PDB file of C-alpha atoms and ligand atoms in Angstrom:
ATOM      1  CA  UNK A   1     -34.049  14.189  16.633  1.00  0.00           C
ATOM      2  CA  UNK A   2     -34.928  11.899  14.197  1.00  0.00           C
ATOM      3  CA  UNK A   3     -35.517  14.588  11.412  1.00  0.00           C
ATOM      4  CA  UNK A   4     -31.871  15.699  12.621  1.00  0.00           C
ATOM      5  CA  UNK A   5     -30.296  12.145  12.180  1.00  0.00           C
ATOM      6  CA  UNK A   6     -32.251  12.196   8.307  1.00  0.00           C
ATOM      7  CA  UNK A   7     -30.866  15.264   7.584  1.00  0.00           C
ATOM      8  CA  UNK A   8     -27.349  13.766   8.255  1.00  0.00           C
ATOM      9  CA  UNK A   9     -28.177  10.956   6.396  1.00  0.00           C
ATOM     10  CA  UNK A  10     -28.817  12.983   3.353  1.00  0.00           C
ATOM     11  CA  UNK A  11     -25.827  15.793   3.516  1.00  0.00           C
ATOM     12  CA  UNK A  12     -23.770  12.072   4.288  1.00  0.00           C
ATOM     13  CA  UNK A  13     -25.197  10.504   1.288  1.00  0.00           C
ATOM     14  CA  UNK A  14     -24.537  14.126  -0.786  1.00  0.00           C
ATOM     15  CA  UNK A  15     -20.760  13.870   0.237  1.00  0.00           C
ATOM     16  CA  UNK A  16     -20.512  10.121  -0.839  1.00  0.00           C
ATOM     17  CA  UNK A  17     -22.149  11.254  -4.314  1.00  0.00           C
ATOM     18  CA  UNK A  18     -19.665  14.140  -4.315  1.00  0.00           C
ATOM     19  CA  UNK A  19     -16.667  12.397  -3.279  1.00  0.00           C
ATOM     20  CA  UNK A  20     -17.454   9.134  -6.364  1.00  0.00           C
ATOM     21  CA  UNK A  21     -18.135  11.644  -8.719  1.00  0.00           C
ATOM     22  CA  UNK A  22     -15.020  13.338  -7.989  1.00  0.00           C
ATOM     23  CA  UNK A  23     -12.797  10.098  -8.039  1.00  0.00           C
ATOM     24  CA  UNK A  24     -12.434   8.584 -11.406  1.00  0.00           C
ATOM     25  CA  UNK A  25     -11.760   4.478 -10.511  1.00  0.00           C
ATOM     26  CA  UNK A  26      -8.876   3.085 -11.595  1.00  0.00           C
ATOM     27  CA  UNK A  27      -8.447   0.614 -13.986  1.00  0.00           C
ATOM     28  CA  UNK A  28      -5.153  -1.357 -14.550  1.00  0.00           C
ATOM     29  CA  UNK A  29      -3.581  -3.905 -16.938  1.00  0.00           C
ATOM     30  CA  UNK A  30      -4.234  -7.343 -15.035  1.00  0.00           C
ATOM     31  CA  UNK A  31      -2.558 -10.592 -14.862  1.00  0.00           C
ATOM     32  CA  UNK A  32      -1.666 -13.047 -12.199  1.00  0.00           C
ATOM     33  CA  UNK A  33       1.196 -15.587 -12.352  1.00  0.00           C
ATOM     34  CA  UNK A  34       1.673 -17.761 -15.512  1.00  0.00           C
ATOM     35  CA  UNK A  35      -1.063 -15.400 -16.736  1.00  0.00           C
ATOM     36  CA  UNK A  36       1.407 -12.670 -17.125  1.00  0.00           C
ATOM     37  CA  UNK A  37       3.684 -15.021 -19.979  1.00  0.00           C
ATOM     38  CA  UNK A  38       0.655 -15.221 -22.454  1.00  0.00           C
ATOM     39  CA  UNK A  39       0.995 -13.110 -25.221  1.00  0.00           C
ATOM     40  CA  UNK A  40      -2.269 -12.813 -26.071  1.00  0.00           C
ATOM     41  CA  UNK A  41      -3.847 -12.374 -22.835  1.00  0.00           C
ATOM     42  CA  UNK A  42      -4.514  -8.440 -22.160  1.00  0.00           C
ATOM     43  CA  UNK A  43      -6.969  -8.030 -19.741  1.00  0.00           C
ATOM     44  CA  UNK A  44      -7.791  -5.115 -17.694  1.00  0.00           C
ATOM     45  CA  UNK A  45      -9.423  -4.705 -14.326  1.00  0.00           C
ATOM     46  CA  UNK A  46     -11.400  -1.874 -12.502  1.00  0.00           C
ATOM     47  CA  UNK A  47     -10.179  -1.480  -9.230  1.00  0.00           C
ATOM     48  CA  UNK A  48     -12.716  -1.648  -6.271  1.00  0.00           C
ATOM     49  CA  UNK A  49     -11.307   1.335  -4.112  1.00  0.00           C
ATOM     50  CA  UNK A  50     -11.491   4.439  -6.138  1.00  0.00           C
ATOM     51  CA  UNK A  51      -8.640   5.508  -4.539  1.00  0.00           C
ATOM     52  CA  UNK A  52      -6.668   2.713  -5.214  1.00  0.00           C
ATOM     53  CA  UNK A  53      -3.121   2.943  -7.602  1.00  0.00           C
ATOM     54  CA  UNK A  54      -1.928   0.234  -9.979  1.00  0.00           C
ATOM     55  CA  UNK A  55       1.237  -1.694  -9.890  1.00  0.00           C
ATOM     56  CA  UNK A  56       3.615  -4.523 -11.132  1.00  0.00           C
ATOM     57  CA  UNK A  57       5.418  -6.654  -9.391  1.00  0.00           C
ATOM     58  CA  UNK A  58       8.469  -8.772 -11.040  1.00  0.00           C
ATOM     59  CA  UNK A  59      11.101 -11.207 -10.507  1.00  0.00           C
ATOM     60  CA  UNK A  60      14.156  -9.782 -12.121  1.00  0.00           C
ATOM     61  CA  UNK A  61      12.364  -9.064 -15.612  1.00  0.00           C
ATOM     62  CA  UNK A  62       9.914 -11.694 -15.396  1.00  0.00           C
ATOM     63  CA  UNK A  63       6.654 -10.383 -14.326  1.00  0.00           C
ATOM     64  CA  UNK A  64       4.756 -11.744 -11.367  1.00  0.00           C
ATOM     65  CA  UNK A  65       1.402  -9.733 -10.709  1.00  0.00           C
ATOM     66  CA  UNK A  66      -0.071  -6.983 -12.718  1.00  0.00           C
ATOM     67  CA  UNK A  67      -3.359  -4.970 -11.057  1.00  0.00           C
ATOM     68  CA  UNK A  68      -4.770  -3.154  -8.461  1.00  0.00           C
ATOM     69  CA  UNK A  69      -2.738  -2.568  -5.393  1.00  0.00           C
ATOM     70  CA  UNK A  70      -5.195  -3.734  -3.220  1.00  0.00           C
ATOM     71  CA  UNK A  71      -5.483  -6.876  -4.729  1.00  0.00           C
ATOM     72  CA  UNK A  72      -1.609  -7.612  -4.746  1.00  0.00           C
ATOM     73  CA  UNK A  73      -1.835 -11.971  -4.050  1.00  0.00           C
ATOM     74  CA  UNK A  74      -0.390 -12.031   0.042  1.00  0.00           C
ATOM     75  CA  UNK A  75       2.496 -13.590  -0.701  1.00  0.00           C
ATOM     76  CA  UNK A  76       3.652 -10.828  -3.124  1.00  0.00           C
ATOM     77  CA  UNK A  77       2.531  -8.026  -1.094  1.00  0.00           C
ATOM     78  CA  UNK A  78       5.606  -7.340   0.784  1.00  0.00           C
ATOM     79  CA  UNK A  79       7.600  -6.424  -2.327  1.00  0.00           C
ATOM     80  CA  UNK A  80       5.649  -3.174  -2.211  1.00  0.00           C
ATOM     81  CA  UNK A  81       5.915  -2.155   1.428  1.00  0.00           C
ATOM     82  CA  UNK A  82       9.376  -0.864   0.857  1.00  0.00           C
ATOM     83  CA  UNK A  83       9.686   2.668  -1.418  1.00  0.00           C
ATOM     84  CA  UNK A  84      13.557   1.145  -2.303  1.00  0.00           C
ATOM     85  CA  UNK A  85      12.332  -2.392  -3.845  1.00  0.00           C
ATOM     86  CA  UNK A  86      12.191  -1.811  -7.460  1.00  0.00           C
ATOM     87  CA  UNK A  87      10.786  -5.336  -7.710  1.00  0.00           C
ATOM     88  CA  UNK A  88       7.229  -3.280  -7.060  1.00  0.00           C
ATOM     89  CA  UNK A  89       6.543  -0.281  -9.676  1.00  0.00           C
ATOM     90  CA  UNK A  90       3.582   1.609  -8.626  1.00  0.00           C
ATOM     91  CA  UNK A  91       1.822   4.190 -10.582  1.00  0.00           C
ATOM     92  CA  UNK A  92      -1.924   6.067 -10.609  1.00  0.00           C
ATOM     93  CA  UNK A  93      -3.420   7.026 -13.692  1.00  0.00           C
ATOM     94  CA  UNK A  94      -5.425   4.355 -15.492  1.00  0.00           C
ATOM     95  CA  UNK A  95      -4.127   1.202 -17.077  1.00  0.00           C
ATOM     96  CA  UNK A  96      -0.264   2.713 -16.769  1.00  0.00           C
ATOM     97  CA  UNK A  97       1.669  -0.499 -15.538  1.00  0.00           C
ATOM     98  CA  UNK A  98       2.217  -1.853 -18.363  1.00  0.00           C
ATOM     99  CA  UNK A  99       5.639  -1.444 -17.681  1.00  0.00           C
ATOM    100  CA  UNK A 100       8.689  -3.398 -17.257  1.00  0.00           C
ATOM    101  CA  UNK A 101      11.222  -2.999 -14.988  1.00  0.00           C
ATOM    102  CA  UNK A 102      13.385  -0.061 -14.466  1.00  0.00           C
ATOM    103  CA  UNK A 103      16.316  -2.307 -14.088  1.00  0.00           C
ATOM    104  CA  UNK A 104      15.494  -3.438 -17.589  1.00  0.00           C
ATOM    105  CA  UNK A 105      15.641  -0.261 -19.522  1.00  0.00           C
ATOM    106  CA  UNK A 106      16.776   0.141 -23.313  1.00  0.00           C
ATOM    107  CA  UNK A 107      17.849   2.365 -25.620  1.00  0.00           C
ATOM    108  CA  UNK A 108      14.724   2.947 -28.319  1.00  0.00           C
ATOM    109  CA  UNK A 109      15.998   4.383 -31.282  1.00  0.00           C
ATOM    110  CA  UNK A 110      15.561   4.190 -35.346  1.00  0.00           C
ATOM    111  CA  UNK A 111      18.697   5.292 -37.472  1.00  0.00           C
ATOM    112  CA  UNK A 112      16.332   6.803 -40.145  1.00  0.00           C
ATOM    113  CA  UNK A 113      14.415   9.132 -37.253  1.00  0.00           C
ATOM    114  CA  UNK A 114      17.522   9.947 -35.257  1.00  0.00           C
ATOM    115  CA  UNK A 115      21.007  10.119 -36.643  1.00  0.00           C
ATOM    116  CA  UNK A 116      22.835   9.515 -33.372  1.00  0.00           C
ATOM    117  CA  UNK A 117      20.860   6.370 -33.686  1.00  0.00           C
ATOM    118  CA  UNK A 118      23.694   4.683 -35.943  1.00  0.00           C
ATOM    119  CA  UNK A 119      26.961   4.844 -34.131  1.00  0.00           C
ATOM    120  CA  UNK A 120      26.148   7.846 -31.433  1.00  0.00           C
ATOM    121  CA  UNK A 121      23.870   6.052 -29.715  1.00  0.00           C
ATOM    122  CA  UNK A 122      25.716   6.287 -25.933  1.00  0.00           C
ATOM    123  CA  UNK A 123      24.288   9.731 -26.050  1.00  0.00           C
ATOM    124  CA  UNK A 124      20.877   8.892 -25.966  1.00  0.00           C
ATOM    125  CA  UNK A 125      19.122   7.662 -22.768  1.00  0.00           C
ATOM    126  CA  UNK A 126      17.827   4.809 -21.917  1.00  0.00           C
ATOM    127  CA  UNK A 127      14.014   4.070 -21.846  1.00  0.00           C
ATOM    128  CA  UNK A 128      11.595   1.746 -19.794  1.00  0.00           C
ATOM    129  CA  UNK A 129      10.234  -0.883 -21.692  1.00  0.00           C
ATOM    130  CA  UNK A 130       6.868  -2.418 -21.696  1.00  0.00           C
ATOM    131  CA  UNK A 131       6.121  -5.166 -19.488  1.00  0.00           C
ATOM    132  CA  UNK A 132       7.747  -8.307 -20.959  1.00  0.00           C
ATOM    133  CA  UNK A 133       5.572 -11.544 -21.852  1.00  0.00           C
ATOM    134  CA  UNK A 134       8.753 -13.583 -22.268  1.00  0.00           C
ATOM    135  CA  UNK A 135      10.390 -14.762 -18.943  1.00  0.00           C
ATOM    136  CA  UNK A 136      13.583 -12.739 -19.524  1.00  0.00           C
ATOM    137  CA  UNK A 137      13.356  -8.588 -21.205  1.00  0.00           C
ATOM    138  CA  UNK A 138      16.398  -8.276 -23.581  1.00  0.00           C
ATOM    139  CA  UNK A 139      17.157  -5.403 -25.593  1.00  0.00           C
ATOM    140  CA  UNK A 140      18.413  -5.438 -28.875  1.00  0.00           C
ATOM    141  CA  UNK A 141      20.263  -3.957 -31.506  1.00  0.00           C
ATOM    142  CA  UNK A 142      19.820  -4.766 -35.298  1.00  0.00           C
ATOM    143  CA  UNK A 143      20.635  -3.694 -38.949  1.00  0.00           C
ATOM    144  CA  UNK A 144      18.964  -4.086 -41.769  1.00  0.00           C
ATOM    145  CA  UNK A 145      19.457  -2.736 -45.440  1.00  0.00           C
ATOM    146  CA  UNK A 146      23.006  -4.023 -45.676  1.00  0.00           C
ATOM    147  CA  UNK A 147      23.816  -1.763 -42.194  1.00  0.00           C
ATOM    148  CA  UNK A 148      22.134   1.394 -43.530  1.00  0.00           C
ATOM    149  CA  UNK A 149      19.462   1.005 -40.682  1.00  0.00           C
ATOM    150  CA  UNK A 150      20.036   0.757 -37.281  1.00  0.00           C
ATOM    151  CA  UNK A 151      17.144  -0.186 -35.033  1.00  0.00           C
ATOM    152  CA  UNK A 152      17.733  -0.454 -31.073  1.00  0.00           C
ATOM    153  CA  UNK A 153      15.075  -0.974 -28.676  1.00  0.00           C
ATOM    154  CA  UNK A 154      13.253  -3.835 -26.251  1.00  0.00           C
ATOM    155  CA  UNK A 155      12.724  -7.468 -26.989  1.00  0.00           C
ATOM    156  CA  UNK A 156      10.215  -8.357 -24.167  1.00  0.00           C
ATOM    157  CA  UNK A 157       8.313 -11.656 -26.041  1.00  0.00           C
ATOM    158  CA  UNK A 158       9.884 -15.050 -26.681  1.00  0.00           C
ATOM    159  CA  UNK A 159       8.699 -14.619 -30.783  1.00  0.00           C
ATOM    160  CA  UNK A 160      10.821 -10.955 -30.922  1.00  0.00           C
ATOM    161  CA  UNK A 161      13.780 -12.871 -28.588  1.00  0.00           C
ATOM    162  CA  UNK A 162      13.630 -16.215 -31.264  1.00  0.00           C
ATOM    163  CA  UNK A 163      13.802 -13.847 -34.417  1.00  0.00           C
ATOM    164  CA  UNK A 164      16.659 -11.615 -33.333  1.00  0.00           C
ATOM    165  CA  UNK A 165      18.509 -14.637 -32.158  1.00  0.00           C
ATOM    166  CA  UNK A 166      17.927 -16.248 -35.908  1.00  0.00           C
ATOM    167  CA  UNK A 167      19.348 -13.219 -37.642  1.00  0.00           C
ATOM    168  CA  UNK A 168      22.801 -12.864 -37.910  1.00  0.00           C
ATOM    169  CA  UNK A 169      22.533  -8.865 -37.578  1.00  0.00           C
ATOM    170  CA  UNK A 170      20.327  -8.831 -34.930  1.00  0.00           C
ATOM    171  CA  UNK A 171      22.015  -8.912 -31.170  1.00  0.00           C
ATOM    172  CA  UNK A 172      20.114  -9.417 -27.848  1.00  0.00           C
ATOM    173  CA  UNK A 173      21.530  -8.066 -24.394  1.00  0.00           C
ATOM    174  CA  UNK A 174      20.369  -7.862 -20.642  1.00  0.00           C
ATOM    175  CA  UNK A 175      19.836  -4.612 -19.284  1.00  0.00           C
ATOM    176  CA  UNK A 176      20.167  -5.989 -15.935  1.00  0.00           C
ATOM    177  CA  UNK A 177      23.607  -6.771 -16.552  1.00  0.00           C
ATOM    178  CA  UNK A 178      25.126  -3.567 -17.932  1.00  0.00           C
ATOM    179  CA  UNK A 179      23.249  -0.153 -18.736  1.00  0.00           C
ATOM    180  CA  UNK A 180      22.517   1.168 -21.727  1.00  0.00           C
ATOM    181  CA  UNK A 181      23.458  -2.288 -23.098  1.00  0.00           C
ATOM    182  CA  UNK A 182      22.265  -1.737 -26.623  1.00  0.00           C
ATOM    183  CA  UNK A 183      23.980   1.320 -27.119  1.00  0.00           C
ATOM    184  CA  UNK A 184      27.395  -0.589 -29.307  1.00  0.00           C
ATOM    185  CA  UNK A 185      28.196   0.255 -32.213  1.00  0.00           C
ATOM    186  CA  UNK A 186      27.231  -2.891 -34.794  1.00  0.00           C
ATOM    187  CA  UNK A 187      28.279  -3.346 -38.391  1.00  0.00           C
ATOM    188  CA  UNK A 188      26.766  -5.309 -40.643  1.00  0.00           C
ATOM    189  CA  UNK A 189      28.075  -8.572 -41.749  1.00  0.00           C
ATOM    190  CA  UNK A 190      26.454 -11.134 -44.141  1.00  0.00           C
ATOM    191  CA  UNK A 191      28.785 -13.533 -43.314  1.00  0.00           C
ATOM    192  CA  UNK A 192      28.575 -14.014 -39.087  1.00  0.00           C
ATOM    193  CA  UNK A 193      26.202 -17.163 -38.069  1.00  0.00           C
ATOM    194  CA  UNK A 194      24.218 -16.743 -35.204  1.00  0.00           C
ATOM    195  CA  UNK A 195      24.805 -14.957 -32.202  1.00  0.00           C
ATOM    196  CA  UNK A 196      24.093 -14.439 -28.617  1.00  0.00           C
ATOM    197  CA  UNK A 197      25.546 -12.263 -26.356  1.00  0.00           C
ATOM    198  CA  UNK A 198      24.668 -11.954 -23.205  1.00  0.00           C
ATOM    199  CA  UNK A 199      26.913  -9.445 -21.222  1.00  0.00           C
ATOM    200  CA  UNK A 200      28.291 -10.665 -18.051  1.00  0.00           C
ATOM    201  CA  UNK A 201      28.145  -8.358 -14.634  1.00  0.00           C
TER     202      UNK A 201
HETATM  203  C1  LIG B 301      30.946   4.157 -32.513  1.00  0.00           C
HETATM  204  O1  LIG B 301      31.508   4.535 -33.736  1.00  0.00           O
HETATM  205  C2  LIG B 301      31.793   5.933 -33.837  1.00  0.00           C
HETATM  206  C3  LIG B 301      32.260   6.233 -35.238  1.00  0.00           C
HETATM  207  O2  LIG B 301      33.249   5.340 -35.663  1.00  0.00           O
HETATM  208  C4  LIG B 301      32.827   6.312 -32.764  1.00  0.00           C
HETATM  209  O3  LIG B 301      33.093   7.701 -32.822  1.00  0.00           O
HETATM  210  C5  LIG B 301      32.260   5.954 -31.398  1.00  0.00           C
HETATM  211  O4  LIG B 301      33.217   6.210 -30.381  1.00  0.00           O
HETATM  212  C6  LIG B 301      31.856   4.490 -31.340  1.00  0.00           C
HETATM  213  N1  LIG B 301      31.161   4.244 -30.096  1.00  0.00           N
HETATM  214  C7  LIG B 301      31.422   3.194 -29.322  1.00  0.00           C
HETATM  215  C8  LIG B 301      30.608   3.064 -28.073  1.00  0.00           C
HETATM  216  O5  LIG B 301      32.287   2.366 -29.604  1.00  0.00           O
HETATM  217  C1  LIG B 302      26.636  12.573 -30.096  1.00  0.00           C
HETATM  218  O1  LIG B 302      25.518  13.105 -29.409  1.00  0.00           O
HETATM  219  C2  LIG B 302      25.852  14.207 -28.576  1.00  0.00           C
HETATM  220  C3  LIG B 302      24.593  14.564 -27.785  1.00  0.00           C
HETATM  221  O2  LIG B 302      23.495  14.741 -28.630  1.00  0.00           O
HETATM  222  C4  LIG B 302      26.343  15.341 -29.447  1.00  0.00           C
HETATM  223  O3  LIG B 302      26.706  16.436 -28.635  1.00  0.00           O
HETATM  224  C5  LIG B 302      27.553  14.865 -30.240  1.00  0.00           C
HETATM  225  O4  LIG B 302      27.962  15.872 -31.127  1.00  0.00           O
HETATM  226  C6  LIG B 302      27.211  13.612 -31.017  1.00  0.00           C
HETATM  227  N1  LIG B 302      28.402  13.079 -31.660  1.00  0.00           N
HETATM  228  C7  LIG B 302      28.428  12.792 -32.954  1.00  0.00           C
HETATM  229  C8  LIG B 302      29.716  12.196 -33.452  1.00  0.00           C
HETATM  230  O5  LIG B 302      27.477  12.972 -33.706  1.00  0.00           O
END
């Protein structure tokens, strides 16, 4: 009896070993609250269940809670219970939600890698950006070079958002708004002041 109950000790203890070794643990980008609007905060956490996922959970574009699903703060926790709630992105493989919204996708192009880059750029699809520092994800379009680059793509921290908004070829636009917002056509124009827009819905 008792050298029976030792010898299920052991083959349990064997199958724990097995099962750790056979489970990688997951480690995700982490950040809690205000936490999640400093720039130069990038921290990282191992999760305590090895078979736990990561996730990121925003308001809008703003980001609320980065980590390890089962350490989601209660009162966010029900913004991940429902597979339709795209305020909760959940994903598995380590550190991989750094991500922003889907709602708040771009188009991320360079004219001098991709040609339809310039003035085709309705025919390229938009992309997921990374999480956003800044309390609102933008994307952008801008030219440079006296309009021979074009350069589209995400503005997700307040320094990116303040420097396109001080350059007179540089416009900002919210995803959440209209799709693909980014994807006009701009031409250069040394003479425009500043500019905002800001699509309506
Ligand atoms: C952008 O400009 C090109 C070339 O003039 C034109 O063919 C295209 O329809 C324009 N796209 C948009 C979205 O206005
Ligand atoms: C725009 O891109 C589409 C898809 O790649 C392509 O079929 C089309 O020929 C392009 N149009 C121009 C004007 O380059």
């Amino acid at each position: 009896m008792k050298v029976k109950a030792m010898l299920s000790a052991l083959l349990l203890l064997v199958l724990a070993t097995g099962y750790s070794d056979a489970n990688k643990i997951t480690s995700c980008h982490s950040c809690s609250g205000i936490n999640c609007q400093r720039t130069g905060l990038s921290l990282v956490q191992k999760c305590v269940d090895s078979l736990d996922y990561c996730v990121t959970i925003y308001d809008n574009s703003k980001v609320l809670y980065k980590g390890c699903s089962l350490e989601i703060p209660a009162k966010l926790r029900h913004r991940c219970d429902s597979p339709h709630d795209d305020s909760c992105f959940k994903c598995n493989s380590d550190n991989c939600n750094n991500v922003g919204s889907t709602r708040f996708a771009c188009v991320q192009c360079d004219s001098s890698k991709d040609a339809n880059c310039a003035e085709n750029a309705t025919s390229l699809k938009p992309t997921v950006c990374t999480a956003p520092t800044a309390p609102n994800s933008y994307c952008y379009v801008k030219a440079s070079g006296s309009g021979s680059n074009i350069q589209r793509g995400c503005s997700t921290t307040v320094t990116d958002q303040q420097s396109c908004l001080q350059d007179a070829n540089c416009l900002l636009c919210s995803s959440g708004d209209i799709h693909a917002c980014n994807s006009l056509n701009i031409t250069f124009d040394s003479n425009t002041g500043n500019r905002f827009i800001r699509f309506l819905r």
